[in-house]
CSV table of C-alpha atoms in Angstrom, one decimal:
chain,number,residue,atom,x,y,z
A,1,MET,CA,180.0,91.7,77.5
A,2,PRO,CA,183.1,89.6,76.6
A,3,ALA,CA,183.9,86.7,78.9
A,4,THR,CA,187.3,88.2,79.7
A,5,THR,CA,185.7,91.2,81.4
A,6,LEU,CA,183.0,89.3,83.2
A,7,GLU,CA,183.3,89.3,87.0
A,8,THR,CA,181.8,86.9,89.6
A,9,LYS,CA,179.6,89.7,90.9
A,10,ASP,CA,177.9,89.9,87.4
A,11,PHE,CA,176.1,86.6,88.4
A,12,ALA,CA,174.7,87.8,91.7
A,13,TYR,CA,171.0,88.0,92.4
A,14,ASP,CA,168.9,88.6,95.6
A,15,LEU,CA,167.3,85.4,97.0
A,16,PRO,CA,165.1,85.5,100.1
A,17,GLU,CA,166.2,82.6,102.4
A,18,GLU,CA,162.6,81.2,102.6
A,19,LEU,CA,162.8,80.3,98.9
A,20,ILE,CA,165.6,77.8,99.5
A,21,ALA,CA,163.8,74.4,99.4
A,22,GLN,CA,164.4,72.3,102.6
A,23,THR,CA,162.4,69.3,101.6
A,24,PRO,CA,161.4,67.7,98.3
A,25,VAL,CA,157.9,68.1,96.7
A,26,GLU,CA,155.7,65.0,96.6
A,27,PRO,CA,155.2,63.5,94.2
A,28,ARG,CA,158.5,64.2,92.4
A,29,ASP,CA,157.0,65.5,89.2
A,30,ALA,CA,154.7,68.0,91.0
A,31,SER,CA,157.4,70.6,91.2
A,32,ARG,CA,157.1,73.7,89.1
A,33,LEU,CA,158.8,74.1,85.8
A,34,MET,CA,159.8,77.4,84.2
A,35,THR,CA,160.6,77.4,80.5
A,36,LEU,CA,163.2,79.8,79.1
A,37,ASP,CA,163.6,80.4,75.3
A,38,LYS,CA,167.4,80.9,75.0
A,39,LYS,CA,167.0,83.0,71.8
A,40,THR,CA,164.2,85.4,72.9
A,41,GLY,CA,164.3,85.2,76.7
A,42,ALA,CA,160.5,84.3,76.7
A,43,ILE,CA,159.4,82.7,79.9
A,44,GLY,CA,156.6,80.1,80.5
A,45,HIS,CA,155.2,78.6,83.7
A,46,TYR,CA,154.3,74.9,84.0
A,47,HIS,CA,154.6,71.8,86.3
A,48,PHE,CA,157.3,69.3,85.8
A,49,TYR,CA,154.9,66.6,84.6
A,50,ASP,CA,154.2,69.0,81.6
A,51,ILE,CA,157.7,68.2,80.3
A,52,VAL,CA,156.1,65.5,78.1
A,53,ASP,CA,154.3,68.2,76.1
A,54,LEU,CA,157.4,70.4,75.8
A,55,LEU,CA,159.5,67.7,74.3
A,56,HIS,CA,159.3,66.7,70.6
A,57,PRO,CA,159.4,63.2,69.0
A,58,GLY,CA,163.0,62.7,67.8
A,59,ASP,CA,164.5,64.6,70.8
A,60,CYS,CA,166.8,62.7,73.2
A,61,LEU,CA,167.3,63.2,76.9
A,62,ILE,CA,170.8,62.5,78.3
A,63,LEU,CA,170.6,61.6,82.0
A,64,ASN,CA,173.4,61.2,84.6
A,65,ASP,CA,172.9,57.8,86.3
A,66,SER,CA,175.4,58.4,89.1
A,67,ARG,CA,174.2,57.4,92.6
A,68,VAL,CA,175.0,59.4,95.7
A,69,LEU,CA,177.2,57.7,98.3
A,70,PRO,CA,175.7,57.9,101.8
A,71,ALA,CA,179.2,59.3,102.6
A,72,ARG,CA,178.6,61.1,106.0
A,73,ILE,CA,179.5,58.7,108.8
A,74,TYR,CA,179.4,59.3,112.5
A,75,GLY,CA,181.7,57.5,115.0
A,76,VAL,CA,183.7,57.6,118.1
A,77,LYS,CA,187.4,57.7,118.8
A,78,GLU,CA,188.9,54.6,120.2
A,79,GLY,CA,190.2,55.1,123.8
A,80,THR,CA,188.4,58.5,124.4
A,81,GLY,CA,184.9,57.9,123.0
A,82,ALA,CA,185.0,61.4,121.5
A,83,GLN,CA,182.4,61.9,118.8
A,84,VAL,CA,183.6,62.5,115.2
A,85,GLU,CA,182.1,62.9,111.8
A,86,PHE,CA,183.8,61.9,108.5
A,87,LEU,CA,182.7,62.8,105.0
A,88,LEU,CA,184.1,60.4,102.4
A,89,LEU,CA,185.3,62.3,99.3
A,90,GLU,CA,187.2,59.9,97.1
A,91,ASN,CA,188.1,56.2,97.0
A,92,LYS,CA,191.9,55.9,96.8
A,93,GLY,CA,191.8,52.1,96.5
A,94,ASN,CA,192.9,49.4,99.0
A,95,ASP,CA,190.1,50.4,101.4
A,96,THR,CA,191.6,53.9,101.8
A,97,TRP,CA,189.5,57.0,101.3
A,98,GLU,CA,190.2,60.7,101.2
A,99,ALA,CA,187.8,62.3,103.8
A,100,LEU,CA,186.9,65.5,105.6
A,101,ALA,CA,187.1,65.0,109.4
A,102,GLY,CA,185.4,67.0,112.1
A,103,PRO,CA,186.6,68.0,114.5
A,104,GLY,CA,190.0,67.8,112.7
A,105,LYS,CA,192.1,68.0,115.9
A,106,LYS,CA,190.8,64.6,117.0
A,107,ALA,CA,191.9,63.0,113.6
A,108,LYS,CA,195.6,63.0,113.7
A,109,PRO,CA,197.7,60.2,111.9
A,110,GLY,CA,197.5,57.0,113.9
A,111,SER,CA,194.1,57.9,115.5
A,112,ARG,CA,191.5,55.0,115.3
A,113,PHE,CA,187.8,55.3,115.1
A,114,VAL,CA,184.7,53.0,115.3
A,115,PHE,CA,181.6,53.5,113.2
A,116,GLY,CA,178.2,51.7,113.3
A,117,GLU,CA,178.9,50.1,116.7
A,118,GLY,CA,181.9,48.3,115.4
A,119,LEU,CA,180.7,47.3,111.9
A,120,LEU,CA,183.3,49.6,110.5
A,121,LYS,CA,186.7,50.7,111.9
A,122,GLY,CA,189.1,53.3,110.5
A,123,GLU,CA,192.6,54.7,111.0
A,124,VAL,CA,193.8,58.1,109.9
A,125,THR,CA,197.0,57.4,107.9
A,126,ALA,CA,197.9,60.9,106.7
A,127,VAL,CA,196.8,64.5,106.7
A,128,LEU,CA,196.9,66.0,103.2
A,129,GLU,CA,197.6,69.6,102.1
A,130,GLY,CA,194.4,71.5,102.7
A,131,GLY,CA,193.5,69.4,105.8
A,132,ASN,CA,191.7,66.4,104.2
A,133,ARG,CA,192.6,63.0,105.8
A,134,LEU,CA,193.5,59.7,104.3
A,135,VAL,CA,191.6,57.0,106.2
A,136,HIS,CA,192.1,53.2,106.0
A,137,PHE,CA,189.0,51.1,106.8
A,138,GLU,CA,188.6,47.6,108.1
A,139,TYR,CA,185.2,45.7,107.8
A,140,ASP,CA,183.6,42.4,106.9
A,141,GLY,CA,181.5,42.0,103.8
A,142,SER,CA,180.8,44.8,101.3
A,143,PHE,CA,181.9,48.4,102.1
A,144,PHE,CA,179.1,50.0,100.0
A,145,HIS,CA,176.5,47.7,101.6
A,146,LEU,CA,177.8,48.8,105.0
A,147,LEU,CA,177.6,52.5,104.0
A,148,ASP,CA,174.0,52.0,103.0
A,149,GLN,CA,173.3,50.8,106.6
A,150,ILE,CA,175.3,53.3,108.6
A,151,GLY,CA,175.9,56.3,106.3
A,152,GLN,CA,173.9,59.5,106.0
A,153,MET,CA,173.3,61.5,102.8
A,154,PRO,CA,175.8,64.4,102.4
A,155,LEU,CA,173.1,67.0,101.9
A,156,PRO,CA,174.3,70.5,100.8
A,157,PRO,CA,175.0,73.0,103.6
A,158,TYR,CA,172.0,75.1,102.8
A,159,ILE,CA,169.6,72.2,103.6
A,160,LYS,CA,169.0,72.2,107.3
A,161,ALA,CA,166.0,69.8,107.4
A,162,LYS,CA,166.5,66.1,108.1
A,163,LEU,CA,165.9,63.9,105.1
A,164,GLU,CA,163.3,61.2,106.1
A,165,ASP,CA,163.8,59.0,103.0
A,166,LYS,CA,167.4,58.6,101.7
A,167,GLU,CA,166.1,57.6,98.3
A,168,ARG,CA,164.6,61.1,97.8
A,169,TYR,CA,168.2,62.4,97.3
A,170,GLN,CA,168.7,59.8,94.5
A,171,THR,CA,167.2,59.9,91.0
A,172,VAL,CA,164.9,57.0,90.2
A,173,TYR,CA,167.4,55.9,87.5
A,174,SER,CA,170.6,56.1,89.6
A,175,LYS,CA,172.9,53.1,89.2
A,176,GLU,CA,176.6,53.9,89.5
A,177,THR,CA,177.6,54.7,93.1
A,178,GLY,CA,180.2,57.5,93.5
A,179,SER,CA,178.7,61.0,93.8
A,180,ALA,CA,179.2,63.3,96.8
A,181,ALA,CA,176.0,65.2,95.8
A,182,ALA,CA,172.9,64.3,93.7
A,183,PRO,CA,172.6,65.4,90.0
A,184,THR,CA,169.4,67.2,91.2
A,185,ALA,CA,167.7,68.1,87.9
A,186,GLY,CA,166.9,64.4,87.6
A,187,LEU,CA,165.1,64.3,91.0
A,188,HIS,CA,161.9,65.5,89.3
A,189,PHE,CA,161.4,62.4,87.2
A,190,THR,CA,159.3,59.4,88.2
A,191,PRO,CA,159.4,56.0,86.4
A,192,GLN,CA,155.9,56.8,85.0
A,193,LEU,CA,157.0,60.2,83.6
A,194,LEU,CA,160.0,58.6,81.9
A,195,GLU,CA,157.7,56.0,80.3
A,196,LYS,CA,155.4,58.8,79.0
A,197,VAL,CA,158.5,60.7,77.6
A,198,GLN,CA,159.5,57.5,75.7
A,199,GLU,CA,156.0,56.9,74.4
A,200,LYS,CA,156.2,60.5,73.0
A,201,GLY,CA,159.1,59.3,70.8
A,202,VAL,CA,161.9,60.8,72.9
A,203,LYS,CA,164.8,58.5,73.4
A,204,LEU,CA,166.8,58.3,76.7
A,205,GLY,CA,170.6,58.0,76.9
A,206,PHE,CA,172.7,57.7,80.1
A,207,VAL,CA,176.1,59.1,81.1
A,208,THR,CA,177.9,58.8,84.4
A,209,LEU,CA,179.5,61.8,86.0
A,210,HIS,CA,180.4,61.5,89.7
A,211,VAL,CA,179.6,64.8,91.3
A,212,GLY,CA,182.3,66.1,93.7
A,213,LEU,CA,181.9,68.5,96.6
A,214,GLY,CA,183.7,71.1,94.5
A,215,THR,CA,180.3,71.7,93.0
A,216,PHE,CA,179.5,73.7,96.2
A,217,ARG,CA,182.8,75.5,96.3
A,218,PRO,CA,182.2,79.2,96.0
A,219,VAL,CA,183.9,81.2,93.2
A,220,THR,CA,186.4,83.4,95.0
A,221,ALA,CA,188.1,84.8,91.9
A,222,GLU,CA,187.1,88.4,91.0
A,223,LYS,CA,187.3,87.6,87.2
A,224,ILE,CA,185.5,84.4,86.3
A,225,THR,CA,188.3,83.4,83.9
A,226,ASP,CA,190.7,83.2,86.9
A,227,HIS,CA,188.5,80.5,88.6
A,228,LYS,CA,190.0,77.0,88.7
A,229,MET,CA,187.4,74.3,88.2
A,230,HIS,CA,187.5,71.0,90.2
A,231,ALA,CA,187.8,67.8,88.2
A,232,GLU,CA,185.1,65.1,88.1
A,233,HIS,CA,185.2,61.6,86.6
A,234,TYR,CA,182.8,60.8,83.7
A,235,HIS,CA,181.9,58.0,81.3
A,236,MET,CA,179.9,58.2,78.1
A,237,PRO,CA,179.1,54.7,76.8
A,238,GLN,CA,179.1,54.0,73.1
A,239,ALA,CA,175.3,53.5,73.0
A,240,THR,CA,174.8,57.1,74.3
A,241,ALA,CA,177.4,58.5,71.8
A,242,ASP,CA,175.5,56.7,69.0
A,243,LEU,CA,172.1,58.1,70.2
A,244,ILE,CA,173.5,61.7,70.2
A,245,ASN,CA,175.0,61.3,66.7
A,246,GLU,CA,171.7,59.8,65.4
A,247,THR,CA,169.6,62.5,67.1
A,248,LYS,CA,171.7,65.3,65.5
A,249,GLU,CA,171.7,63.6,62.0
A,250,LYS,CA,167.9,63.4,62.1
A,251,GLY,CA,167.4,67.0,63.3
A,252,GLY,CA,166.3,66.2,66.8
A,253,ARG,CA,167.4,68.1,70.0
A,254,VAL,CA,170.0,66.8,72.4
A,255,ILE,CA,168.7,67.8,75.8
A,256,ALA,CA,170.8,67.3,79.0
A,257,VAL,CA,169.1,66.6,82.3
A,258,GLY,CA,171.3,68.6,84.6
A,259,THR,CA,174.5,70.5,84.4
A,260,THR,CA,176.5,67.3,85.0
A,261,SER,CA,175.1,65.7,81.9
A,262,CYS,CA,175.7,68.9,80.1
A,263,ARG,CA,179.4,69.0,81.2
A,264,THR,CA,179.8,65.4,80.1
A,265,ILE,CA,178.4,66.0,76.6
A,266,GLU,CA,180.5,69.1,76.1
A,267,SER,CA,183.7,67.4,77.5
A,268,VAL,CA,183.3,64.6,74.9
A,269,ALA,CA,182.4,67.1,72.2
A,270,GLN,CA,185.7,68.9,72.8
A,271,LYS,CA,187.6,65.8,71.9
A,272,GLU,CA,185.5,64.3,69.1
A,273,GLY,CA,183.9,65.6,66.0
A,274,ARG,CA,181.3,62.9,66.2
A,275,PHE,CA,180.5,61.4,69.6
A,276,THR,CA,182.3,58.2,70.6
A,277,GLU,CA,182.6,56.3,73.9
A,278,SER,CA,184.7,58.4,76.2
A,279,GLU,CA,185.9,58.2,79.8
A,280,GLY,CA,188.2,60.4,81.9
A,281,TRP,CA,188.3,63.4,84.2
A,282,THR,CA,186.8,66.8,83.2
A,283,ASP,CA,187.4,70.2,84.6
A,284,ILE,CA,185.4,71.9,81.8
A,285,PHE,CA,184.2,75.4,82.8
A,286,LEU,CA,181.3,76.7,80.8
A,287,TYR,CA,180.6,80.5,80.9
A,288,PRO,CA,179.2,83.1,78.5
A,289,GLY,CA,181.1,83.2,75.2
A,290,TYR,CA,181.3,79.4,75.1
A,291,ASP,CA,180.0,77.8,71.8
A,292,PHE,CA,178.0,74.7,72.6
A,293,LYS,CA,179.1,71.7,70.4
A,294,GLY,CA,176.7,69.0,71.4
A,295,LEU,CA,173.9,70.4,73.5
A,296,ASP,CA,170.6,72.0,72.3
A,297,GLY,CA,168.6,72.3,75.5
A,298,LEU,CA,168.9,71.8,79.3
A,299,ILE,CA,166.7,70.8,82.1
A,300,THR,CA,168.1,72.2,85.3
A,301,ASN,CA,167.3,73.6,88.8
A,302,PHE,CA,167.8,77.1,90.0
A,303,HIS,CA,171.4,77.7,91.1
A,304,LEU,CA,173.3,79.6,93.8
A,305,PRO,CA,174.2,83.3,93.1
A,306,GLU,CA,177.8,83.7,91.7
A,307,SER,CA,178.2,79.9,91.2
A,308,THR,CA,179.8,78.1,88.3
A,309,LEU,CA,176.4,76.6,87.6
A,310,ILE,CA,174.6,79.9,87.0
A,311,MET,CA,177.5,80.8,84.8
A,312,LEU,CA,176.9,77.6,82.8
A,313,VAL,CA,173.2,78.3,82.3
A,314,SER,CA,174.1,81.9,81.3
A,315,ALA,CA,176.5,80.4,78.7
A,316,LEU,CA,173.5,78.6,77.1
A,317,ALA,CA,170.7,81.2,77.4
A,318,GLY,CA,172.6,84.5,77.9
A,319,ARG,CA,173.3,86.2,81.2
A,320,GLU,CA,170.6,88.9,80.9
A,321,HIS,CA,167.9,86.3,80.0
A,322,VAL,CA,169.0,84.1,82.9
A,323,LEU,CA,169.1,86.9,85.5
A,324,HIS,CA,165.7,88.2,84.4
A,325,ALA,CA,164.3,84.6,84.6
A,326,TYR,CA,165.7,84.3,88.2
A,327,GLU,CA,164.1,87.7,89.1
A,328,VAL,CA,160.8,86.3,87.9
A,329,ALA,CA,161.3,83.1,89.8
A,330,VAL,CA,161.9,85.0,93.0
A,331,ARG,CA,158.8,87.1,92.4
A,332,GLU,CA,156.7,84.0,91.6
A,333,LYS,CA,158.1,82.2,94.7
A,334,TYR,CA,159.7,79.3,92.9
A,335,ARG,CA,161.7,77.0,95.2
A,336,PHE,CA,165.4,77.1,94.7
A,337,PHE,CA,168.5,74.8,94.7
A,338,SER,CA,168.7,71.0,95.2
A,339,PHE,CA,165.1,70.2,96.3
A,340,GLY,CA,163.7,73.1,94.4
A,341,ASP,CA,161.8,73.7,91.1
A,342,ALA,CA,163.2,73.2,87.6
A,343,MET,CA,163.8,75.2,84.5
A,344,PHE,CA,163.8,74.0,80.9
A,345,ILE,CA,166.0,76.0,78.6
A,346,SER,CA,165.4,75.4,74.9
């Protein structure tokens, strides 16, 4: 089916609510792993720690080292004591952030708020088109250190359970703070598993793509080609570009850990014949019909029906293969979404 005729409803599937994972599996690498052959559609069933046996010497894994900002902060309005919640979306510089505010009617320009019993204070300076607020903050010390103390993880709306350990919504290799949601395919790796992967002769490369909340925005367009993707900031260092070039020259596979790493690789590949260091904003939208220029395989979780992410995996493995794999995953009671099980497409 040509991409121009594909509709959002062509990526729907039935998912019982009880299969949406509410808590992470312990240990991280004990989650289940489905393999999907992108050419034949053949499916296999493993555990995530088996990934070592599924990778080949000479392959490389590209991982997103972005760290999630504990960006949900609770406070009170000065004067009235009314309770409010802000979700920080983007740092605009000079201690000003774009944020979602709830309830919005309490957050008019000029309104002042206190968070963490006075450790942090903020004033709404503007209401933007679409209802987001600009908030200017006052504090002593480091803003990010403060957020670590008083902020909560911005878990996706389908996770209702409280997260006991904030680090379980971070990958073990996370480094660059700035995401509004975790690059969740990487949550399955432990330091020990990454060591075993390297001992196998598989090299690791890192990119940074800061995940925006647009990742959860539903596709409302009927035709997928009418959907407008949100933009996210990425950086591919020269060392990672060199690793990808070298892996390809030697006949190894370039395997992205997560759709964010995949989008970074393909965004850079659009611009360069060979990979070189690159930084910028990407709104790349990958759907069936797309010809992958850098990627050979993908480790990913199971994605929401009718989402841009299920469209991305369908671009790599074929819509029919993916929808059949998802049917099998439902039948076999795999766990879905952020804290769920994984799939290796190769």
